[in-house]
mmCIF file of C-alpha atoms in Angstrom:
data_model
loop_
_atom_site.group_PDB
_atom_site.id
_atom_site.type_symbol
_atom_site.label_atom_id
_atom_site.label_comp_id
_atom_site.label_asym_id
_atom_site.label_seq_id
_atom_site.Cartn_x
_atom_site.Cartn_y
_atom_site.Cartn_z
ATOM 1 C CA MET A 1122 106.101 100.495 87.580
ATOM 2 C CA PRO A 1123 109.505 101.157 85.988
ATOM 3 C CA PHE A 1124 111.045 97.695 86.722
ATOM 4 C CA THR A 1125 108.910 94.581 86.808
ATOM 5 C CA ILE A 1126 109.665 90.876 86.908
ATOM 6 C CA VAL A 1127 107.180 88.919 84.835
ATOM 7 C CA ARG A 1128 106.674 85.236 84.049
ATOM 8 C CA GLN A 1129 106.099 85.473 80.345
ATOM 9 C CA ASP A 1130 107.367 84.383 76.920
ATOM 10 C CA ILE A 1131 109.547 87.303 75.841
ATOM 11 C CA THR A 1132 108.663 86.784 72.158
ATOM 12 C CA ARG A 1133 105.022 87.640 72.938
ATOM 13 C CA MET A 1134 105.664 90.863 74.828
ATOM 14 C CA HIS A 1135 104.287 94.157 73.472
ATOM 15 C CA VAL A 1136 107.230 96.410 74.255
ATOM 16 C CA ASP A 1137 109.361 98.700 72.137
ATOM 17 C CA ALA A 1138 112.340 96.364 72.321
ATOM 18 C CA ILE A 1139 113.132 92.886 73.525
ATOM 19 C CA VAL A 1140 116.669 91.744 74.283
ATOM 20 C CA ASN A 1141 118.182 88.654 72.736
ATOM 21 C CA ALA A 1142 120.869 86.861 74.742
ATOM 22 C CA ALA A 1143 123.187 86.687 71.738
ATOM 23 C CA ASN A 1144 126.580 85.347 70.792
ATOM 24 C CA THR A 1145 129.192 87.779 69.512
ATOM 25 C CA GLU A 1146 128.670 86.648 65.868
ATOM 26 C CA LEU A 1147 124.915 87.226 66.203
ATOM 27 C CA ARG A 1148 124.146 83.804 64.813
ATOM 28 C CA MET A 1149 120.975 81.932 65.660
ATOM 29 C CA GLY A 1150 121.464 79.775 68.728
ATOM 30 C CA GLY A 1151 119.316 77.713 71.080
ATOM 31 C CA GLY A 1152 117.219 78.625 74.085
ATOM 32 C CA VAL A 1153 115.870 82.171 74.206
ATOM 33 C CA CYS A 1154 117.986 83.183 71.202
ATOM 34 C CA GLY A 1155 116.547 80.396 69.045
ATOM 35 C CA ALA A 1156 112.988 81.208 70.130
ATOM 36 C CA ILE A 1157 113.454 84.872 69.211
ATOM 37 C CA PHE A 1158 114.833 84.043 65.792
ATOM 38 C CA GLN A 1159 112.004 81.633 65.070
ATOM 39 C CA ALA A 1160 109.315 84.069 66.179
ATOM 40 C CA ALA A 1161 110.830 87.047 64.315
ATOM 41 C CA GLY A 1162 111.524 85.095 61.105
ATOM 42 C CA ALA A 1163 114.841 83.289 61.126
ATOM 43 C CA SER A 1164 116.024 84.166 57.615
ATOM 44 C CA VAL A 1165 115.246 87.898 57.676
ATOM 45 C CA LEU A 1166 116.617 88.293 61.202
ATOM 46 C CA GLN A 1167 119.814 86.398 60.357
ATOM 47 C CA ALA A 1168 120.349 88.647 57.334
ATOM 48 C CA ALA A 1169 119.976 91.754 59.497
ATOM 49 C CA CYS A 1170 122.301 90.328 62.124
ATOM 50 C CA ALA A 1171 124.972 89.557 59.545
ATOM 51 C CA LYS A 1172 125.206 93.289 58.779
ATOM 52 C CA ALA A 1173 125.676 94.187 62.454
ATOM 53 C CA ALA A 1174 128.057 91.384 63.459
ATOM 54 C CA PRO A 1175 130.416 90.925 65.160
ATOM 55 C CA ILE A 1176 129.929 92.658 68.477
ATOM 56 C CA PRO A 1177 132.195 92.455 71.545
ATOM 57 C CA THR A 1178 131.280 90.550 74.682
ATOM 58 C CA GLY A 1179 129.399 93.010 76.815
ATOM 59 C CA GLY A 1180 128.235 94.914 73.734
ATOM 60 C CA ALA A 1181 124.862 95.207 71.992
ATOM 61 C CA ALA A 1182 123.431 95.743 68.496
ATOM 62 C CA LEU A 1183 119.947 96.589 67.277
ATOM 63 C CA THR A 1184 117.824 95.112 64.468
ATOM 64 C CA PRO A 1185 114.134 95.410 63.541
ATOM 65 C CA GLY A 1186 111.723 93.085 65.353
ATOM 66 C CA PHE A 1187 110.251 91.812 62.061
ATOM 67 C CA ASN A 1188 107.368 89.448 62.962
ATOM 68 C CA LEU A 1189 107.569 90.093 66.713
ATOM 69 C CA PRO A 1190 105.165 92.398 68.589
ATOM 70 C CA ALA A 1191 108.280 94.386 69.593
ATOM 71 C CA LYS A 1192 109.555 97.075 67.227
ATOM 72 C CA TYR A 1193 113.210 96.231 67.883
ATOM 73 C CA ILE A 1194 115.429 93.379 68.944
ATOM 74 C CA ILE A 1195 118.554 94.380 70.878
ATOM 75 C CA HIS A 1196 121.191 91.643 70.693
ATOM 76 C CA ALA A 1197 123.317 91.654 73.852
ATOM 77 C CA ALA A 1198 126.424 89.481 74.068
ATOM 78 C CA GLY A 1199 126.794 88.290 77.650
ATOM 79 C CA PRO A 1200 129.936 86.519 78.891
ATOM 80 C CA VAL A 1201 130.570 82.834 79.252
ATOM 81 C CA TYR A 1202 130.909 82.537 83.036
ATOM 82 C CA SER A 1203 134.408 81.993 84.364
ATOM 83 C CA PRO A 1204 134.623 81.146 88.070
ATOM 84 C CA GLN A 1205 138.361 81.837 87.897
ATOM 85 C CA ASN A 1206 137.649 85.375 86.704
ATOM 86 C CA ALA A 1207 134.270 86.134 88.298
ATOM 87 C CA ALA A 1208 134.924 89.900 88.542
ATOM 88 C CA GLN A 1209 135.550 90.117 84.777
ATOM 89 C CA SER A 1210 132.425 88.068 84.046
ATOM 90 C CA GLU A 1211 130.376 90.398 86.222
ATOM 91 C CA ARG A 1212 131.758 93.487 84.545
ATOM 92 C CA LEU A 1213 130.921 92.139 81.086
ATOM 93 C CA LEU A 1214 127.442 90.989 82.107
ATOM 94 C CA ARG A 1215 126.671 94.412 83.619
ATOM 95 C CA SER A 1216 127.930 96.026 80.439
ATOM 96 C CA ALA A 1217 125.624 93.896 78.313
ATOM 97 C CA TYR A 1218 122.596 95.237 80.247
ATOM 98 C CA LEU A 1219 123.730 98.839 80.273
ATOM 99 C CA GLU A 1220 124.694 98.859 76.601
ATOM 100 C CA SER A 1221 121.271 97.415 75.734
ATOM 101 C CA LEU A 1222 119.525 100.114 77.790
ATOM 102 C CA ARG A 1223 121.584 102.927 76.270
ATOM 103 C CA LEU A 1224 120.843 101.605 72.791
ATOM 104 C CA ALA A 1225 117.124 101.525 73.609
ATOM 105 C CA LEU A 1226 117.327 105.075 74.932
ATOM 106 C CA ARG A 1227 119.021 106.301 71.725
ATOM 107 C CA HIS A 1228 116.166 104.795 69.703
ATOM 108 C CA ARG A 1229 113.568 106.450 71.956
ATOM 109 C CA CYS A 1230 112.233 103.224 73.406
ATOM 110 C CA VAL A 1231 110.024 103.680 76.453
ATOM 111 C CA SER A 1232 109.765 99.970 77.260
ATOM 112 C CA ILE A 1233 112.175 97.035 77.040
ATOM 113 C CA ALA A 1234 112.130 93.372 78.090
ATOM 114 C CA PHE A 1235 115.211 91.334 79.046
ATOM 115 C CA PRO A 1236 115.787 87.652 79.569
ATOM 116 C CA LEU A 1237 118.263 86.650 82.310
ATOM 117 C CA ILE A 1238 121.369 87.055 80.155
ATOM 118 C CA SER A 1239 124.136 84.426 80.310
ATOM 119 C CA SER A 1240 122.205 82.258 82.803
ATOM 120 C CA GLY A 1241 121.622 79.386 80.332
ATOM 121 C CA ILE A 1242 124.301 77.571 78.371
ATOM 122 C CA TYR A 1243 126.799 80.322 79.211
ATOM 123 C CA GLY A 1244 126.801 78.996 82.745
ATOM 124 C CA TYR A 1245 126.402 82.158 84.796
ATOM 125 C CA PRO A 1246 124.971 81.113 88.215
ATOM 126 C CA LYS A 1247 121.343 82.179 88.178
ATOM 127 C CA GLU A 1248 121.445 83.779 91.618
ATOM 128 C CA ASP A 1249 124.436 85.925 90.639
ATOM 129 C CA ALA A 1250 123.010 86.672 87.184
ATOM 130 C CA LEU A 1251 119.826 87.986 88.805
ATOM 131 C CA ARG A 1252 121.844 90.169 91.224
ATOM 132 C CA VAL A 1253 123.864 91.720 88.356
ATOM 133 C CA ALA A 1254 120.748 92.276 86.252
ATOM 134 C CA THR A 1255 118.762 94.052 88.956
ATOM 135 C CA ALA A 1256 121.781 96.162 90.009
ATOM 136 C CA ALA A 1257 122.499 97.322 86.448
ATOM 137 C CA ILE A 1258 118.855 98.032 85.620
ATOM 138 C CA GLY A 1259 118.333 99.794 88.967
ATOM 139 C CA ASP A 1260 121.356 102.054 88.428
ATOM 140 C CA PHE A 1261 120.119 102.962 84.901
ATOM 141 C CA LEU A 1262 116.632 103.780 86.166
ATOM 142 C CA MET A 1263 117.995 106.167 88.773
ATOM 143 C CA GLN A 1264 119.074 108.379 85.867
ATOM 144 C CA HIS A 1265 116.499 107.622 83.167
ATOM 145 C CA ASP A 1266 112.751 106.893 82.736
ATOM 146 C CA MET A 1267 111.923 103.643 81.020
ATOM 147 C CA ASP A 1268 109.652 100.636 81.675
ATOM 148 C CA VAL A 1269 111.944 97.665 82.048
ATOM 149 C CA TYR A 1270 110.792 94.043 82.302
ATOM 150 C CA LEU A 1271 112.757 90.968 83.280
ATOM 151 C CA ALA A 1272 110.958 88.133 81.538
ATOM 152 C CA ILE A 1273 111.222 84.766 83.328
ATOM 153 C CA PHE A 1274 109.913 81.851 81.296
ATOM 154 C CA ASP A 1275 109.717 79.342 84.141
ATOM 155 C CA LYS A 1276 110.479 79.099 87.849
ATOM 156 C CA ALA A 1277 113.512 76.886 87.246
ATOM 157 C CA SER A 1278 115.299 79.850 85.671
ATOM 158 C CA PHE A 1279 114.712 82.153 88.647
ATOM 159 C CA VAL A 1280 116.786 81.661 91.775
ATOM 160 C CA ILE A 1281 117.186 84.022 94.723
ATOM 161 C CA SER A 1282 119.872 83.809 97.379
ATOM 162 C CA ARG A 1283 119.511 80.682 99.534
ATOM 163 C CA LYS A 1284 120.499 82.667 102.584
ATOM 164 C CA LEU A 1285 117.848 85.311 101.930
ATOM 165 C CA ALA A 1286 115.212 82.714 101.050
ATOM 166 C CA GLY A 1287 115.927 80.882 104.307
ATOM 167 C CA ALA A 1288 115.738 84.074 106.418
ATOM 168 C CA VAL A 1289 112.423 85.075 104.832
ATOM 169 C CA GLU A 1290 110.968 81.583 105.256
ATOM 170 C CA SER A 1291 111.927 81.555 108.939
ATOM 171 C CA TYR A 1292 110.287 84.931 109.488
ATOM 172 C CA ILE A 1293 107.140 83.716 107.767
ATOM 173 C CA ASP A 1294 107.076 80.588 109.891
ATOM 174 C CA GLU A 1295 107.393 82.643 113.082
ATOM 175 C CA ASN A 1296 104.741 85.209 112.150
ATOM 176 C CA TYR A 1297 102.355 84.196 109.391
ATOM 177 C CA VAL A 1298 101.852 80.567 110.431
ATOM 178 C CA PHE A 1299 101.553 81.502 114.140
ATOM 179 C CA SER A 1300 98.911 84.114 113.352
ATOM 180 C CA HIS A 1301 96.829 81.525 111.535
ATOM 181 C CA GLN A 1302 97.068 79.183 114.459
ATOM 182 C CA MET A 1303 95.736 81.990 116.665
ATOM 183 C CA LEU A 1304 92.896 82.595 114.243
ATOM 184 C CA ARG A 1305 91.976 78.926 114.275
ATOM 185 C CA ARG A 1306 91.684 79.146 118.058
ATOM 186 C CA GLY A 1307 88.781 81.511 117.603
ATOM 187 C CA LEU A 1308 90.259 84.943 118.358
ATOM 188 C CA LEU A 1309 88.119 86.499 115.648
ATOM 189 C CA GLU A 1310 85.040 85.213 117.405
ATOM 190 C CA VAL A 1311 86.256 86.680 120.703
ATOM 191 C CA GLU A 1312 86.782 90.062 119.075
ATOM 192 C CA ARG A 1313 83.386 89.970 117.431
ATOM 193 C CA GLU A 1314 81.692 89.215 120.756
ATOM 194 C CA ALA A 1315 83.580 92.065 122.425
ATOM 195 C CA LEU A 1316 82.395 94.510 119.779
ATOM 196 C CA GLU A 1317 78.812 93.375 120.041
ATOM 197 C CA ALA A 1318 78.941 93.850 123.826
ATOM 198 C CA ALA A 1319 80.377 97.373 123.572
ATOM 199 C CA ALA A 1320 78.054 100.269 124.525
ATOM 200 C CA PRO A 1321 76.767 102.359 121.584
ATOM 201 C CA LEU A 1322 78.242 105.816 121.026
ATOM 202 C CA PRO A 1323 76.221 108.776 122.339
ATOM 203 C CA MET A 1324 74.258 110.724 119.755
ATOM 204 C CA ALA A 1325 74.549 114.495 119.230
ATOM 205 C CA ALA A 1326 71.066 115.849 119.932
ATOM 206 C CA SER A 1327 71.206 118.701 117.421
ATOM 207 C CA SER A 1328 72.349 116.845 114.314
ATOM 208 C CA GLY A 1329 71.647 113.186 114.865
ATOM 209 C CA ILE A 1330 75.383 112.448 114.273
ATOM 210 C CA PRO A 1331 77.261 110.425 116.897
ATOM 211 C CA GLY A 1332 79.043 112.759 119.306
ATOM 212 C CA GLU A 1333 82.294 110.861 119.008
ATOM 213 C CA LEU A 1334 82.145 111.250 115.225
ATOM 214 C CA ASP A 1335 81.681 115.006 115.640
ATOM 215 C CA ARG A 1336 84.847 115.139 117.690
ATOM 216 C CA LEU A 1337 86.806 113.090 115.183
ATOM 217 C CA MET A 1338 85.674 115.215 112.245
ATOM 218 C CA ASP A 1339 86.952 118.299 114.086
ATOM 219 C CA ASN A 1340 90.393 116.683 114.542
ATOM 220 C CA LEU A 1341 91.076 114.970 111.261
ATOM 221 C CA ASP A 1342 94.656 113.932 110.678
ATOM 222 C CA GLU A 1343 96.534 115.720 107.901
ATOM 223 C CA PRO A 1344 96.009 114.202 104.417
ATOM 224 C CA PHE A 1345 98.270 111.448 103.165
ATOM 225 C CA HIS A 1346 100.138 113.584 100.632
ATOM 226 C CA VAL A 1347 100.945 116.216 103.287
ATOM 227 C CA ALA A 1348 102.294 113.568 105.659
ATOM 228 C CA LEU A 1349 104.324 112.076 102.808
ATOM 229 C CA LEU A 1350 105.938 115.362 101.843
ATOM 230 C CA LYS A 1351 106.832 116.074 105.461
ATOM 231 C CA LEU A 1352 108.453 112.633 105.707
ATOM 232 C CA ILE A 1353 110.477 113.257 102.533
ATOM 233 C CA ASP A 1354 111.810 116.532 104.041
ATOM 234 C CA ALA A 1355 112.436 114.950 107.441
ATOM 235 C CA LYS A 1356 114.432 112.121 105.862
ATOM 236 C CA GLY A 1357 116.507 114.565 103.828
ATOM 237 C CA LYS A 1358 115.527 113.051 100.475
ATOM 238 C CA THR A 1359 114.372 114.542 97.168
ATOM 239 C CA ASP A 1360 111.129 113.737 95.386
ATOM 240 C CA VAL A 1361 113.025 112.183 92.482
ATOM 241 C CA GLU A 1362 115.118 109.985 94.767
ATOM 242 C CA VAL A 1363 111.994 108.777 96.531
ATOM 243 C CA TYR A 1364 109.876 107.860 93.505
ATOM 244 C CA LYS A 1365 112.845 106.243 91.787
ATOM 245 C CA ARG A 1366 113.707 104.156 94.844
ATOM 246 C CA ALA A 1367 110.004 103.344 95.276
ATOM 247 C CA ASN A 1368 109.920 101.934 91.705
ATOM 248 C CA ILE A 1369 106.990 104.141 90.704
ATOM 249 C CA ASP A 1370 106.822 106.456 87.756
ATOM 250 C CA ARG A 1371 106.972 110.254 87.824
ATOM 251 C CA LYS A 1372 103.365 110.727 86.706
ATOM 252 C CA LEU A 1373 101.952 108.646 89.539
ATOM 253 C CA PHE A 1374 104.150 110.395 92.109
ATOM 254 C CA SER A 1375 102.973 113.765 90.804
ATOM 255 C CA LYS A 1376 99.361 112.621 91.198
ATOM 256 C CA ILE A 1377 100.084 111.545 94.815
ATOM 257 C CA ARG A 1378 101.932 114.785 95.547
ATOM 258 C CA LYS A 1379 99.038 116.973 94.431
ATOM 259 C CA GLY A 1380 96.564 115.160 96.667
ATOM 260 C CA LYS A 1381 93.143 116.337 95.464
ATOM 261 C CA GLY A 1382 91.449 113.364 97.134
ATOM 262 C CA TYR A 1383 93.676 110.737 95.480
ATOM 263 C CA LEU A 1384 94.990 107.914 97.670
ATOM 264 C CA PRO A 1385 97.518 105.413 96.308
ATOM 265 C CA GLY A 1386 97.109 101.689 96.690
ATOM 266 C CA LYS A 1387 98.654 99.740 99.540
ATOM 267 C CA ARG A 1388 101.559 98.418 97.486
ATOM 268 C CA THR A 1389 102.475 101.936 96.430
ATOM 269 C CA VAL A 1390 102.346 103.229 100.003
ATOM 270 C CA LEU A 1391 104.625 100.382 101.065
ATOM 271 C CA ALA A 1392 106.994 101.121 98.161
ATOM 272 C CA LEU A 1393 107.221 104.718 99.396
ATOM 273 C CA ALA A 1394 107.913 103.499 102.920
ATOM 274 C CA ILE A 1395 110.758 101.383 101.568
ATOM 275 C CA ALA A 1396 112.141 104.301 99.560
ATOM 276 C CA LEU A 1397 112.068 106.511 102.688
ATOM 277 C CA GLN A 1398 113.651 103.701 104.769
ATOM 278 C CA LEU A 1399 110.941 103.981 107.385
ATOM 279 C CA THR A 1400 110.932 101.969 110.603
ATOM 280 C CA LEU A 1401 108.085 99.544 111.143
ATOM 281 C CA ARG A 1402 106.285 102.074 113.403
ATOM 282 C CA GLU A 1403 106.666 104.824 110.804
ATOM 283 C CA THR A 1404 105.447 102.451 108.106
ATOM 284 C CA ASP A 1405 102.351 101.610 110.160
ATOM 285 C CA GLU A 1406 101.620 105.323 110.593
ATOM 286 C CA LEU A 1407 102.038 106.101 106.889
ATOM 287 C CA LEU A 1408 99.785 103.149 105.956
ATOM 288 C CA GLU A 1409 97.178 104.362 108.434
ATOM 289 C CA ARG A 1410 97.090 107.781 106.694
ATOM 290 C CA ALA A 1411 95.924 105.984 103.562
ATOM 291 C CA GLY A 1412 93.531 103.661 105.375
ATOM 292 C CA TYR A 1413 95.687 100.516 105.320
ATOM 293 C CA ALA A 1414 97.518 98.329 107.842
ATOM 294 C CA LEU A 1415 100.005 95.483 107.853
ATOM 295 C CA SER A 1416 98.480 92.115 108.771
ATOM 296 C CA HIS A 1417 100.133 88.873 109.849
ATOM 297 C CA SER A 1418 97.291 87.024 108.128
ATOM 298 C CA GLN A 1419 98.700 88.165 104.758
ATOM 299 C CA LYS A 1420 101.925 86.529 103.572
ATOM 300 C CA PHE A 1421 102.654 89.596 101.372
ATOM 301 C CA ASP A 1422 102.552 91.835 104.422
ATOM 302 C CA VAL A 1423 104.747 89.508 106.482
ATOM 303 C CA ILE A 1424 107.412 89.379 103.770
ATOM 304 C CA VAL A 1425 107.536 93.194 103.418
ATOM 305 C CA GLU A 1426 107.608 93.494 107.208
ATOM 306 C CA TYR A 1427 110.639 91.174 107.350
ATOM 307 C CA PHE A 1428 112.654 93.492 105.105
ATOM 308 C CA ILE A 1429 111.639 96.604 107.087
ATOM 309 C CA VAL A 1430 112.440 94.986 110.471
ATOM 310 C CA SER A 1431 115.811 93.745 109.159
ATOM 311 C CA GLY A 1432 116.666 97.186 107.693
ATOM 312 C CA GLN A 1433 116.866 95.957 104.071
ATOM 313 C CA TYR A 1434 115.417 98.613 101.784
ATOM 314 C CA ASP A 1435 116.342 97.422 98.279
ATOM 315 C CA ILE A 1436 112.938 97.303 96.572
ATOM 316 C CA PHE A 1437 114.231 95.166 93.733
ATOM 317 C CA ARG A 1438 115.425 92.513 96.196
ATOM 318 C CA ILE A 1439 112.070 92.632 97.955
ATOM 319 C CA ASN A 1440 110.256 92.209 94.643
ATOM 320 C CA GLU A 1441 112.455 89.245 93.781
ATOM 321 C CA VAL A 1442 111.253 87.479 96.934
ATOM 322 C CA LEU A 1443 107.632 88.447 96.340
ATOM 323 C CA PHE A 1444 107.888 87.130 92.752
ATOM 324 C CA GLN A 1445 109.334 83.854 94.127
ATOM 325 C CA TYR A 1446 106.220 83.506 96.250
ATOM 326 C CA ASP A 1447 103.890 84.384 93.339
ATOM 327 C CA LEU A 1448 102.756 87.522 95.134
ATOM 328 C CA PRO A 1449 102.157 91.053 93.738
ATOM 329 C CA LEU A 1450 105.208 93.293 93.506
ATOM 330 C CA LEU A 1451 105.771 96.594 95.269
ATOM 331 C CA GLY A 1452 105.258 99.705 93.168
ATOM 332 C CA SER A 1453 102.473 101.295 91.243
ATOM 333 C CA ASN A 1454 98.947 100.073 91.922
#
């Protein structure tokens, strides 16, 4: 998928470029910056940085990756957070992301990994730093194709909105936990007994195939890709807008669009539902076309359902919450 949050050491990532949260003089620092210098080779990287320095706050410069798996290091100078001038800090942080992405694009990079810039010793509140990062990356990806990763080293460095986290947790408590209580009361056993007691379907004398199955085969619903294309038209959206907002790449969307027996995975179908801003009923119907369903026995499903029911269709925000719960992200699968 084009934008993915991963829990990984950025110095070990096999991408075209990794981003260093740098100072304007491009000198070796601590934290992520120090780790990148050490892994790349501190002396050779410092020599390369000396030729590119200084850069402005909000700017970026490129050097070779040297001993890293990445071909390039893009050094982005984020701002020191100023609560008295929060708007200026946000503008400069957004610029650091966008300048890095533009630099990667000029050097024909197809993949890039970022840390959460300015969220360490520069004091940018982690929740706000994440919001600026995802907004800047999301805006860039609406215009360009690139695989972008946000590398989170540990959970302590990843914080979502407390208000959002509380709302999601409440929805989970009301739905996911309740459903498990119902299961523990033996509803599955009740359903199984009801199925076993049901009368068998009549058989078609001529073919040996159940008569009900004959009827169903004569009235098959339209294929998934046909239903999807009709929904795109009905919602007044373009193909590009849909696959970009679904956080899936163009090649996968083209494969889905052509049909030819291919059915996407459940996470991809849900991502398309989010991109199309479907209601819960419409989402259920689209999932059914591909042979899936939402279940209150799956925390992943309950979280996605919360966002649909509450009319929140920002896939990056949804993925932030799923990442927080150590669940798979929406997008290509």
